[in-house]
Structures are given as C-alpha cells and as structure tokens.
CSV table of C-alpha atoms in Angstrom, one decimal:
chain,number,residue,atom,x,y,z
A,1,MET,CA,0.0,0.0,0.0
A,2,ASP,CA,1.6,3.3,-1.1
A,3,ARG,CA,1.9,6.5,0.9
A,4,ASN,CA,-1.0,8.3,-0.9
A,5,THR,CA,-3.5,5.5,0.0
A,6,LEU,CA,-2.5,5.6,3.7
A,7,LEU,CA,-2.9,9.3,3.7
A,8,ALA,CA,-6.4,9.0,2.2
A,9,PHE,CA,-7.6,6.4,4.8
A,10,PHE,CA,-6.2,8.7,7.5
A,11,LEU,CA,-8.1,11.7,6.3
A,12,ILE,CA,-11.3,9.6,6.0
A,13,ALA,CA,-10.9,8.5,9.6
A,14,ILE,CA,-10.5,12.1,10.7
A,15,VAL,CA,-13.7,13.1,9.0
A,16,LEU,CA,-15.7,10.2,10.5
A,17,ILE,CA,-14.5,10.9,14.0
A,18,PHE,CA,-14.9,14.7,14.1
A,19,THR,CA,-18.1,15.2,11.9
A,20,PRO,CA,-20.6,14.3,14.7
A,21,LYS,CA,-18.8,16.7,17.1
A,22,TYR,CA,-18.9,19.5,14.4
A,23,MET,CA,-22.6,18.9,13.7
A,24,GLU,CA,-23.4,19.0,17.5
A,25,MET,CA,-21.7,22.4,17.8
A,26,VAL,CA,-23.4,24.0,14.8
A,27,ALA,CA,-26.8,22.3,15.2
A,28,PRO,CA,-27.5,20.9,18.8
A,29,SER,CA,-30.1,18.1,18.8
A,30,PRO,CA,-33.2,18.7,20.9
A,31,LYS,CA,-33.9,16.6,23.9
A,32,GLY,CA,-37.1,14.5,24.2
A,33,PRO,CA,-39.8,13.9,21.5
A,34,SER,CA,-39.7,15.6,18.2
A,35,LEU,CA,-42.5,18.0,19.0
A,36,PRO,CA,-41.0,21.5,18.9
A,37,THR,CA,-40.7,23.7,22.0
A,38,ILE,CA,-42.9,26.8,22.0
A,39,GLU,CA,-41.3,29.9,23.4
A,40,ASN,CA,-42.7,33.2,24.4
A,41,ALA,CA,-46.2,31.8,24.7
A,42,GLU,CA,-48.9,33.3,26.9
A,43,ASP,CA,-49.5,30.2,29.0
A,44,THR,CA,-46.9,28.0,30.7
A,45,ILE,CA,-45.5,25.2,28.6
A,46,ARG,CA,-44.9,22.1,30.6
A,47,GLN,CA,-44.6,18.4,30.3
A,48,ALA,CA,-47.4,16.0,31.1
A,49,PRO,CA,-48.0,15.7,34.8
A,50,THR,CA,-45.4,13.7,36.7
A,51,GLU,CA,-47.9,11.0,37.6
A,52,GLN,CA,-48.5,10.5,33.8
A,53,SER,CA,-44.9,10.4,32.7
A,54,THR,CA,-44.4,6.7,33.0
A,55,THR,CA,-46.4,3.7,31.8
A,56,ARG,CA,-49.4,3.2,34.0
A,57,GLN,CA,-50.4,-0.2,35.3
A,58,ASP,CA,-54.1,0.3,34.5
A,59,VAL,CA,-53.5,0.5,30.8
A,60,GLU,CA,-52.5,-2.5,28.7
A,61,PRO,CA,-48.7,-2.5,28.3
A,62,GLY,CA,-47.5,-2.2,24.7
A,63,VAL,CA,-50.6,-0.4,23.5
A,64,TYR,CA,-49.7,3.3,24.3
A,65,SER,CA,-47.3,4.3,27.0
A,66,VAL,CA,-47.2,7.9,28.3
A,67,ASN,CA,-44.3,10.0,27.2
A,68,GLU,CA,-43.3,13.5,28.3
A,69,THR,CA,-44.6,15.9,25.8
A,70,PRO,CA,-42.6,19.1,25.6
A,71,GLY,CA,-43.8,21.4,22.9
A,72,VAL,CA,-47.5,21.1,23.9
A,73,LEU,CA,-49.2,24.3,25.1
A,74,TRP,CA,-51.1,23.1,28.1
A,75,SER,CA,-53.5,25.1,30.2
A,76,ASN,CA,-52.2,26.3,33.6
A,77,GLU,CA,-54.6,24.2,35.6
A,78,GLU,CA,-57.3,21.5,35.4
A,79,LYS,CA,-60.9,22.8,35.0
A,80,THR,CA,-64.0,20.8,36.0
A,81,ILE,CA,-67.5,21.2,34.7
A,82,THR,CA,-70.6,19.5,36.3
A,83,VAL,CA,-73.3,18.4,33.9
A,84,GLU,CA,-76.5,17.3,35.5
A,85,CYS,CA,-79.8,16.0,34.1
A,86,ASP,CA,-82.6,13.7,35.2
A,87,LEU,CA,-80.6,10.5,34.4
A,88,TYR,CA,-77.1,11.3,35.8
A,89,THR,CA,-74.6,13.7,37.2
A,90,ALA,CA,-71.3,13.9,35.4
A,91,VAL,CA,-68.1,15.7,36.4
A,92,VAL,CA,-66.1,16.5,33.3
A,93,SER,CA,-62.4,17.4,33.6
A,94,SER,CA,-60.4,19.5,31.1
A,95,ASN,CA,-57.7,16.7,31.3
A,96,GLY,CA,-57.5,15.0,27.9
A,97,GLY,CA,-59.8,17.5,26.4
A,98,GLY,CA,-62.8,16.3,28.3
A,99,SER,CA,-62.8,13.2,30.5
A,100,PHE,CA,-65.0,12.0,33.3
A,101,LEU,CA,-64.0,12.4,36.9
A,102,SER,CA,-67.3,10.8,37.9
A,103,PHE,CA,-70.5,9.6,36.3
A,104,SER,CA,-73.3,8.9,38.7
A,105,PHE,CA,-76.7,7.5,37.8
A,106,LYS,CA,-79.7,8.9,39.6
A,107,ASN,CA,-81.9,5.9,39.0
A,108,TYR,CA,-79.5,3.2,40.1
A,109,LEU,CA,-78.2,2.7,43.7
A,110,THR,CA,-75.5,0.5,45.2
A,111,ALA,CA,-76.0,-1.8,48.2
A,112,ASP,CA,-75.3,1.2,50.5
A,113,SER,CA,-77.9,3.4,48.8
A,114,GLN,CA,-75.3,5.5,47.0
A,115,TYR,CA,-75.6,6.5,43.3
A,116,VAL,CA,-73.8,4.0,41.0
A,117,ASN,CA,-70.6,5.7,39.8
A,118,LEU,CA,-68.7,4.0,37.0
A,119,ILE,CA,-65.5,6.1,37.3
A,120,ASN,CA,-62.6,5.7,39.7
A,121,GLY,CA,-58.8,6.3,39.7
A,122,LYS,CA,-58.1,3.4,37.4
A,123,ASN,CA,-60.3,4.6,34.5
A,124,LYS,CA,-60.0,8.3,34.9
A,125,GLU,CA,-58.1,8.4,31.5
A,126,ASN,CA,-61.3,7.9,29.6
A,127,LEU,CA,-61.9,9.6,26.2
A,128,SER,CA,-58.1,10.0,25.9
A,129,ILE,CA,-56.5,10.9,22.5
A,130,ARG,CA,-53.3,9.3,21.6
A,131,PHE,CA,-51.0,9.0,18.6
A,132,LYS,CA,-47.4,8.6,17.5
A,133,ASN,CA,-45.2,11.5,16.4
A,134,LEU,CA,-43.0,11.3,13.3
A,135,ASP,CA,-40.3,9.7,15.3
A,136,GLY,CA,-42.6,6.9,16.2
A,137,GLU,CA,-42.8,8.0,19.9
A,138,ASN,CA,-46.1,7.5,21.7
A,139,ILE,CA,-47.8,10.8,22.5
A,140,ASN,CA,-50.6,11.0,25.1
A,141,LEU,CA,-52.4,14.3,25.4
A,142,PHE,CA,-53.8,13.6,28.9
A,143,GLY,CA,-53.2,16.9,30.6
A,144,PRO,CA,-55.3,20.1,31.2
A,145,TRP,CA,-56.6,21.4,27.9
A,146,ARG,CA,-58.1,24.9,27.5
A,147,TYR,CA,-61.9,25.2,27.9
A,148,ALA,CA,-63.6,27.3,25.2
A,149,SER,CA,-67.3,27.1,26.1
A,150,SER,CA,-69.3,29.6,28.1
A,151,PHE,CA,-71.2,26.9,30.1
A,152,SER,CA,-69.9,26.8,33.6
A,153,GLY,CA,-71.8,23.8,34.8
A,154,GLY,CA,-75.2,22.9,36.2
A,155,GLU,CA,-78.4,21.2,35.2
A,156,ILE,CA,-79.1,21.0,31.5
A,157,TYR,CA,-82.5,21.2,29.8
A,158,ARG,CA,-81.4,21.1,26.2
A,159,ALA,CA,-78.3,19.8,24.3
A,160,GLN,CA,-75.2,21.3,25.8
A,161,SER,CA,-71.7,21.3,24.3
A,162,LEU,CA,-68.3,21.5,26.0
A,163,GLU,CA,-65.4,22.5,23.7
A,164,PHE,CA,-61.8,21.9,24.6
A,165,PHE,CA,-58.6,22.7,22.6
A,166,ILE,CA,-54.9,22.3,22.9
A,167,ASP,CA,-52.1,23.9,20.8
A,168,VAL,CA,-49.6,21.2,19.8
A,169,PHE,CA,-47.6,23.7,17.7
A,170,PRO,CA,-48.0,27.5,17.4
A,171,GLY,CA,-51.3,27.9,15.6
A,172,LYS,CA,-51.7,24.1,15.2
A,173,ARG,CA,-54.7,23.2,17.4
A,174,ILE,CA,-56.6,20.0,18.3
A,175,VAL,CA,-60.2,20.5,19.2
A,176,LYS,CA,-62.5,18.1,21.0
A,177,THR,CA,-66.2,18.7,21.8
A,178,LEU,CA,-68.6,16.8,24.0
A,179,THR,CA,-72.3,17.2,23.6
A,180,PHE,CA,-74.7,16.1,26.4
A,181,TYR,CA,-78.5,15.6,26.2
A,182,PRO,CA,-80.9,15.9,29.1
A,183,ASP,CA,-82.9,12.7,28.3
A,184,SER,CA,-80.2,10.4,27.0
A,185,TYR,CA,-77.1,8.4,28.1
A,186,LEU,CA,-75.5,9.2,24.8
A,187,VAL,CA,-72.7,11.8,24.7
A,188,ASP,CA,-71.7,12.9,21.2
A,189,ILE,CA,-68.0,13.5,20.6
A,190,SER,CA,-66.3,15.4,17.7
A,191,ILE,CA,-62.6,15.6,17.2
A,192,ASN,CA,-60.5,17.7,14.8
A,193,VAL,CA,-56.8,17.1,14.5
A,194,ASP,CA,-56.5,18.2,10.9
A,195,ASN,CA,-54.1,21.0,11.8
A,196,VAL,CA,-51.5,18.6,13.1
A,197,ALA,CA,-52.2,15.7,10.7
A,198,ASN,CA,-48.8,16.1,9.0
A,199,SER,CA,-47.0,15.5,12.4
A,200,ILE,CA,-48.8,12.3,13.2
A,201,PHE,CA,-47.1,9.0,12.3
A,202,GLY,CA,-49.2,6.8,10.0
A,203,GLY,CA,-51.8,9.6,9.6
A,204,ALA,CA,-54.1,8.1,12.3
A,205,TYR,CA,-54.8,8.8,16.0
A,206,SER,CA,-57.0,7.0,18.5
A,207,ILE,CA,-59.6,7.8,21.1
A,208,GLY,CA,-60.0,5.2,23.8
A,209,TRP,CA,-61.7,4.1,27.0
A,210,TYR,CA,-58.9,2.8,29.3
A,211,GLY,CA,-59.3,1.1,32.6
A,212,GLY,CA,-62.7,-0.5,32.2
A,213,LEU,CA,-65.7,0.2,34.5
A,214,VAL,CA,-66.2,0.1,38.2
A,215,PRO,CA,-68.1,-2.9,39.7
A,216,SER,CA,-71.4,-1.8,41.0
A,217,GLU,CA,-72.7,-5.0,42.8
A,218,GLU,CA,-72.3,-5.9,46.4
A,219,ASN,CA,-71.3,-9.4,45.3
A,220,GLU,CA,-68.3,-8.2,43.2
A,221,LYS,CA,-67.3,-11.7,42.2
A,222,ASP,CA,-70.7,-12.1,40.5
A,223,ASP,CA,-70.3,-8.7,38.8
A,224,LEU,CA,-66.8,-9.5,37.5
A,225,PHE,CA,-68.1,-12.7,35.8
A,226,TYR,CA,-69.8,-10.4,33.2
A,227,PHE,CA,-66.8,-8.1,32.6
A,228,ASN,CA,-65.8,-8.2,28.9
A,229,SER,CA,-64.6,-6.1,26.0
A,230,PHE,CA,-66.2,-6.3,22.6
A,231,VAL,CA,-65.6,-5.3,18.9
A,232,TYR,CA,-68.4,-5.5,16.4
A,233,GLN,CA,-67.3,-5.4,12.7
A,234,GLY,CA,-69.2,-6.5,9.6
A,235,GLY,CA,-71.9,-8.3,11.4
A,236,GLU,CA,-69.5,-10.3,13.6
A,237,LEU,CA,-69.2,-9.8,17.3
A,238,VAL,CA,-65.8,-10.6,18.9
A,239,ASP,CA,-65.4,-10.6,22.7
A,240,LEU,CA,-62.4,-10.8,25.0
A,241,LYS,CA,-62.3,-12.5,28.5
A,242,VAL,CA,-59.0,-13.0,30.1
A,243,LYS,CA,-58.1,-15.4,32.9
A,244,GLU,CA,-56.4,-14.5,36.1
A,245,GLY,CA,-52.8,-13.5,35.6
A,246,ASP,CA,-53.2,-13.2,31.8
A,247,SER,CA,-53.3,-10.1,29.5
A,248,GLU,CA,-54.2,-9.9,25.8
A,249,THR,CA,-54.5,-7.2,23.2
A,250,THR,CA,-56.1,-7.6,19.7
A,251,ARG,CA,-56.4,-5.0,16.9
A,252,PHE,CA,-58.9,-5.2,14.1
A,253,ASN,CA,-58.4,-3.2,10.9
A,254,GLY,CA,-61.1,-1.6,8.9
A,255,ALA,CA,-64.7,-0.3,9.3
A,256,THR,CA,-66.1,-0.9,12.8
A,257,ASP,CA,-69.7,-0.5,14.0
A,258,TRP,CA,-68.8,-0.2,17.7
A,259,VAL,CA,-66.5,-1.2,20.6
A,260,ALA,CA,-67.5,-1.7,24.2
A,261,VAL,CA,-66.6,-2.7,27.7
A,262,ARG,CA,-69.3,-3.9,30.1
A,263,THR,CA,-70.1,-5.0,33.6
A,264,LYS,CA,-73.1,-7.0,34.7
A,265,TYR,CA,-75.5,-4.1,34.3
A,266,PHE,CA,-73.6,-1.2,32.7
A,267,ILE,CA,-71.7,-0.5,29.5
A,268,ALA,CA,-69.4,2.1,27.9
A,269,SER,CA,-69.4,1.9,24.1
A,270,PHE,CA,-67.9,4.0,21.3
A,271,ILE,CA,-70.3,4.2,18.3
A,272,PRO,CA,-68.8,6.0,15.2
A,273,ASP,CA,-71.3,8.0,13.1
A,274,ALA,CA,-69.8,6.4,10.0
A,275,PRO,CA,-68.3,2.9,10.6
A,276,SER,CA,-66.3,3.2,7.4
A,277,ASP,CA,-64.4,6.2,8.9
A,278,VAL,CA,-62.7,3.9,11.4
A,279,VAL,CA,-59.1,2.9,10.5
A,280,SER,CA,-58.9,0.2,13.2
A,281,ALA,CA,-60.3,-1.0,16.5
A,282,LEU,CA,-58.5,-2.4,19.5
A,283,MET,CA,-59.6,-4.3,22.6
A,284,SER,CA,-57.4,-5.3,25.5
A,285,GLY,CA,-57.7,-7.0,28.9
A,286,ARG,CA,-55.7,-8.0,31.8
A,287,ASN,CA,-56.4,-9.7,35.1
A,288,ASP,CA,-54.2,-9.4,38.1
A,289,GLY,CA,-57.0,-10.1,40.6
A,290,ARG,CA,-59.7,-8.1,38.8
A,291,ASP,CA,-60.6,-7.9,35.1
A,292,ILE,CA,-59.7,-4.5,33.5
A,293,TYR,CA,-60.6,-4.0,29.9
A,294,SER,CA,-59.9,-1.2,27.5
A,295,VAL,CA,-61.1,-0.3,23.9
A,296,GLU,CA,-60.2,2.3,21.4
A,297,LEU,CA,-61.0,3.4,17.8
A,298,ALA,CA,-58.5,4.9,15.4
A,299,PHE,CA,-59.5,7.6,12.9
A,300,PRO,CA,-57.7,9.3,10.0
A,301,ALA,CA,-56.0,12.5,11.1
A,302,THR,CA,-57.0,14.4,8.0
A,303,ASP,CA,-60.7,14.3,8.6
A,304,PRO,CA,-62.8,15.4,11.6
A,305,ALA,CA,-64.2,12.4,13.5
A,306,ALA,CA,-67.7,12.1,14.9
A,307,LEU,CA,-68.8,9.4,17.3
A,308,SER,CA,-71.0,8.8,20.3
A,309,LEU,CA,-70.3,7.4,23.7
A,310,TYR,CA,-73.1,5.4,25.3
A,311,LEU,CA,-72.3,5.3,29.0
A,312,GLY,CA,-75.2,3.8,30.8
A,313,PRO,CA,-77.3,0.8,31.9
A,314,LEU,CA,-77.9,-2.3,29.8
A,315,GLU,CA,-81.6,-1.4,29.2
A,316,TYR,CA,-82.7,-3.4,26.2
A,317,ASP,CA,-85.1,-0.8,24.8
A,318,LYS,CA,-82.7,2.1,25.1
A,319,ILE,CA,-79.8,0.1,23.5
A,320,LYS,CA,-81.9,-1.3,20.7
A,321,ALA,CA,-83.1,2.2,19.9
A,322,LEU,CA,-79.6,3.2,19.0
A,323,ASN,CA,-80.0,1.1,15.8
A,324,CYS,CA,-76.4,-0.2,15.7
A,325,GLU,CA,-77.1,-3.8,17.0
A,326,LEU,CA,-75.4,-3.0,20.3
A,327,GLU,CA,-78.0,-5.2,22.0
A,328,LEU,CA,-76.1,-8.2,20.6
A,329,LEU,CA,-73.8,-8.1,23.6
A,330,MET,CA,-76.8,-8.8,25.9
A,331,ASN,CA,-77.0,-12.6,26.5
A,332,PHE,CA,-80.5,-14.0,25.8
A,333,GLY,CA,-79.3,-17.6,25.6
A,334,TRP,CA,-79.1,-19.9,22.6
A,335,GLY,CA,-80.7,-19.0,19.3
A,336,PHE,CA,-83.9,-21.0,19.8
A,337,ILE,CA,-84.4,-19.6,23.3
A,338,ARG,CA,-83.9,-15.9,22.4
A,339,PRO,CA,-87.5,-15.3,21.3
A,340,ILE,CA,-88.8,-16.7,24.5
A,341,SER,CA,-86.2,-14.6,26.5
A,342,ARG,CA,-87.3,-11.4,24.8
A,343,GLY,CA,-90.9,-12.4,25.4
A,344,VAL,CA,-90.3,-12.9,29.1
A,345,LEU,CA,-88.5,-9.5,29.3
A,346,PHE,CA,-91.4,-7.8,27.6
A,347,VAL,CA,-93.9,-9.4,30.1
A,348,LEU,CA,-91.8,-8.4,33.1
A,349,LYS,CA,-91.5,-4.8,31.9
A,350,LYS,CA,-95.2,-4.5,31.2
A,351,LEU,CA,-96.0,-5.9,34.7
A,352,HIS,CA,-93.5,-3.4,36.2
A,353,GLU,CA,-95.7,-0.6,34.7
A,354,PHE,CA,-98.5,-1.6,37.1
A,355,ILE,CA,-96.3,-3.0,40.0
A,356,PRO,CA,-93.4,-0.7,40.5
A,357,ASN,CA,-91.3,-3.3,42.4
A,358,TYR,CA,-89.4,-6.0,40.5
A,359,GLY,CA,-89.4,-8.2,43.6
A,360,TYR,CA,-93.2,-8.5,43.5
A,361,VAL,CA,-93.1,-8.7,39.7
A,362,LEU,CA,-90.9,-11.8,39.8
A,363,ILE,CA,-93.1,-13.4,42.5
A,364,LEU,CA,-96.2,-12.8,40.4
A,365,PHE,CA,-94.4,-14.0,37.2
A,366,SER,CA,-93.2,-17.2,38.9
A,367,PHE,CA,-96.8,-17.9,40.1
A,368,ALA,CA,-98.1,-17.3,36.6
A,369,VAL,CA,-95.5,-19.6,35.1
A,370,LYS,CA,-96.5,-22.4,37.5
A,371,LEU,CA,-100.1,-22.0,36.5
A,372,LEU,CA,-99.2,-21.9,32.8
A,373,VAL,CA,-97.1,-25.1,32.9
A,374,TYR,CA,-99.3,-26.9,35.4
A,375,PRO,CA,-100.8,-29.3,32.8
A,376,LEU,CA,-97.2,-30.2,31.8
A,377,THR,CA,-96.2,-30.7,35.4
A,378,LYS,CA,-99.2,-32.8,36.1
A,379,LYS,CA,-98.4,-35.0,33.0
A,380,SER,CA,-94.8,-35.4,34.2
A,381,TYR,CA,-95.9,-36.5,37.7
A,382,GLN,CA,-98.4,-39.0,36.3
A,383,SER,CA,-95.8,-40.5,33.9
A,384,THR,CA,-93.3,-40.8,36.7
A,385,ALA,CA,-95.9,-42.5,38.9
A,386,ALA,CA,-96.8,-44.9,36.1
A,387,MET,CA,-93.2,-45.8,35.6
A,388,GLN,CA,-92.8,-46.6,39.3
A,389,GLN,CA,-95.8,-48.9,39.2
A,390,LEU,CA,-94.2,-50.8,36.3
A,391,GLN,CA,-90.9,-51.4,38.1
A,392,PRO,CA,-91.7,-54.9,39.4
A,393,GLU,CA,-92.8,-56.1,35.9
A,394,ILE,CA,-89.7,-54.5,34.3
A,395,ALA,CA,-87.5,-56.3,36.9
A,396,ALA,CA,-89.2,-59.6,36.1
A,397,LEU,CA,-88.5,-59.1,32.4
A,398,LYS,CA,-84.8,-58.4,33.2
A,399,ASP,CA,-84.7,-61.7,35.1
A,400,LYS,CA,-86.3,-63.5,32.2
A,401,HIS,CA,-84.3,-62.0,29.3
A,402,GLY,CA,-81.2,-60.8,31.1
A,403,ASN,CA,-78.9,-62.7,28.7
A,404,ASN,CA,-80.6,-61.4,25.6
A,405,PRO,CA,-80.6,-57.5,25.5
A,406,GLN,CA,-82.5,-57.5,22.2
A,407,LYS,CA,-85.4,-59.6,23.5
A,408,LEU,CA,-85.4,-57.6,26.8
A,409,ASN,CA,-85.8,-54.3,24.9
A,410,GLN,CA,-88.6,-55.7,22.7
A,411,ALA,CA,-90.4,-57.0,25.8
A,412,THR,CA,-90.0,-53.8,27.7
A,413,MET,CA,-91.4,-51.7,24.8
A,414,LYS,CA,-94.3,-54.1,24.5
A,415,LEU,CA,-95.1,-53.6,28.2
A,416,TYR,CA,-95.0,-49.8,27.8
A,417,LYS,CA,-97.4,-50.0,24.9
A,418,GLU,CA,-99.8,-52.4,26.7
A,419,LYS,CA,-99.9,-50.1,29.8
A,420,GLY,CA,-100.1,-46.9,27.8
A,421,VAL,CA,-96.9,-45.5,29.4
A,422,ASN,CA,-94.4,-43.2,27.6
A,423,PRO,CA,-90.9,-43.6,29.2
A,424,LEU,CA,-90.1,-40.1,28.1
A,425,GLY,CA,-93.3,-38.7,29.5
A,426,GLY,CA,-91.6,-37.4,32.7
A,427,CYS,CA,-88.8,-35.7,30.8
A,428,LEU,CA,-90.4,-33.9,27.9
A,429,PRO,CA,-92.7,-31.7,30.0
A,430,MET,CA,-89.7,-30.6,32.1
A,431,LEU,CA,-87.7,-29.8,28.9
A,432,LEU,CA,-90.6,-27.6,27.7
A,433,GLN,CA,-90.6,-25.7,31.0
A,434,MET,CA,-86.8,-25.0,31.0
A,435,PRO,CA,-86.8,-22.0,28.7
A,436,LEU,CA,-89.4,-20.2,30.9
C-alpha cells in the first residue's frame, strides 16, 4: 500500500471521527420527543403531569405508553364542569380535552344506597386521545386542555356542548367537543386534529376508554363474571375475556360498528357515526386479581371524527333504539331460546308498569309460570308414577331376558305399549318448561 493510499484512509478517519462533534456544535439536537418547543407563549409550557410520565399499570402495556410531551401548550390548571340531568350527574375534567372524573346514575343505587358511579382512579383516563409522532414515539395528550365554552356547569334542559382545545404547535390546534343531552345516556364526541395531521405518524390517531368500568354489585365476584370487552365489525361480534394472571391485546383493521366494555348491568361503548371512517379498533384486557378492559377506535387525522359514547345501563329498549345492534352483547341464551327470553323480558317490563317493584313482579311472574305449565307438570308426575308402578314387571323381564338384550328391549317396549306409558313422558314436559 503506497503512501497516498495511507494518507487517504487517515483523512477519511479524521472526517468520520470529528463530523458528529462538528454537527453537534453547529446544530445541537433537541432533547425529548420531536414536538418543537414553544417559546414566548402566553400560557406556561410544561410536560405532562409527573404521575402521567411513566407507563401506568391500569393501561395494557404495549398499546400506548405515556411520554413526556414538551412542545405542547397546556392550560395552567385543570378545570372541572358538572353536567346534571334527570338521568345522571357527570363531572367533566379538562384533562385530555374532556374526560370524566365521575358519572353517577340517579336511577341506580349501590348496596349502601349511593348512586352508582362508574368512574374511579383506574379509569380516569377515559376519552383519551393518543397518537405517534413522526419519530414513532407515543404521545398521550392527557393533561389540562383549554376550555372554550361559556357553560360553567349545572343542570341542562337542552343539548349542551363543552369544547376543549390544545395547541400542539403555534397555531396548530386540536379541538374536541362533548355534547350532552338531558334525556339520553349518549354523549356525542367530535374531534378535529387536521391542523397537526402532518405531524402524526401513520396519519391516524386513537380515542380510547382505558381502565374498564367500576363494579357496582355488592357481590363483586358475580359482577366480574360479566366483565368483557367487545368489537363489532361487519356483522361479527368478537369478545375478550382474560383469565387471572393473563393479559391480551387484539387489533382489528377496517370499518367498525362499535366497541364496548361492560359490567353485569352497565356499558361504555364508542359508536362511530360512520363505521367506514374507522381505521382500526382495539380491545385489550388483563387480570391481576380483577378484570380490567380497554377499547379504542383509530380515525384518519386528515378528517374530523364524529362518534358517540353510550355510557349507561344495559336497558334493552334504550340500547336497541340506537339502531347499531349494540343489543347483541346482551345474552339472551341460545338462538332458539332468544325469542322466549325477549318475550319474558317484555312481560316483566309490562308488569312493572303496574307493579313498581321488580321483587313483587318476579313473584307474580313465577306464580303465573306455575299455572301456565301446570298441565305439563301434572303430566310429568303422572308419567313418573306410572313408571314406578311398572318397576316390578320390568324387573321380572330383566330376570327372564337378562342374557338377551334385544329380547329384553322388545319385551319392555311391548309392556310400555300395553300399559299406555311413555318412558319419556316425565322428561319432555320438564324440557318444555326449562326456557321459561
């Protein structure tokens, strides 16, 4: 190797070694995520609250972790707005651009006569917006947004909207609006992230309900049996139930009719206005002593998203009236039993209109069922008694034809025919009663 070649390698090495140092001097790299820092702004710029700056245990790991988010123009403090109607009292926080601190139902009480409240510390990050920045880092905007509406809280008698916004870049704003109705458990949600669409990796963001729902029954173990998450796409319902110590996350691409998490008697469900607008749906669950389920919908960042949240009881008529087949997650039994189940539900509700106590309604219904099936019950008892009277003769036939099963069977059937006894007469009436 000649001297010129050695000199060339030496110069290349010098360039490789000192170029990074030179670039760092002339263009220092920013620390943290790629969202730019906003300087000289009116409000204080800060990172997400300290309690949010690490991955929380109530959200499925690997779905979205919480990162510090310098560059986001947060409000100075959290604001809360109380929305009250005949059905519920909701306390809405400006965190996350509108999330529930509590949601208490006026018509449903716990065992200690308190209003059922489906929100606690584990699911306070409901209605949260998340996305990845262009560096692929997870961004969670759960912090105090600015409140833009004039409504300061109180009882509502007409549709009432709460608008929140946050500046991710100077002049680049995300807006989220919640609309409440005085006579409905539906909350309409509109989201516009178009201004920052070019800064979102993959061109999609998600809104989710994380941390499940709070048990409402005194027998919590019985309540937890019904805990599930659901995704409904293209006429197919998929549910997720995890075993103790397990965790699972599943994502479904494409148009989605709705996603939901439920307890024994209550449900939280996202229902998009246009299922075809949904990019993907996700459901996850984990169990470390208690089931915790989460769901989310992803929407394209370039278009405003419109969806509804149904947060309320599993009342069949109210859910069916939504016209999105959300009632499919209510278990009415096997296919051939479902018409009977719906008929029983109809009768119970009609009786409740005249007898405003379901305890008495159930007693009356049980008595009516006994009267209705009495002919079948009587027939079953008579058949059972006739079979008992034939036992000595059947035993004699077994002694006579014990070594020939075919002749024994023929002789036994002949005996049944002569005596007019149906060996299934005691079972069939009972089977007919079982659906009721």
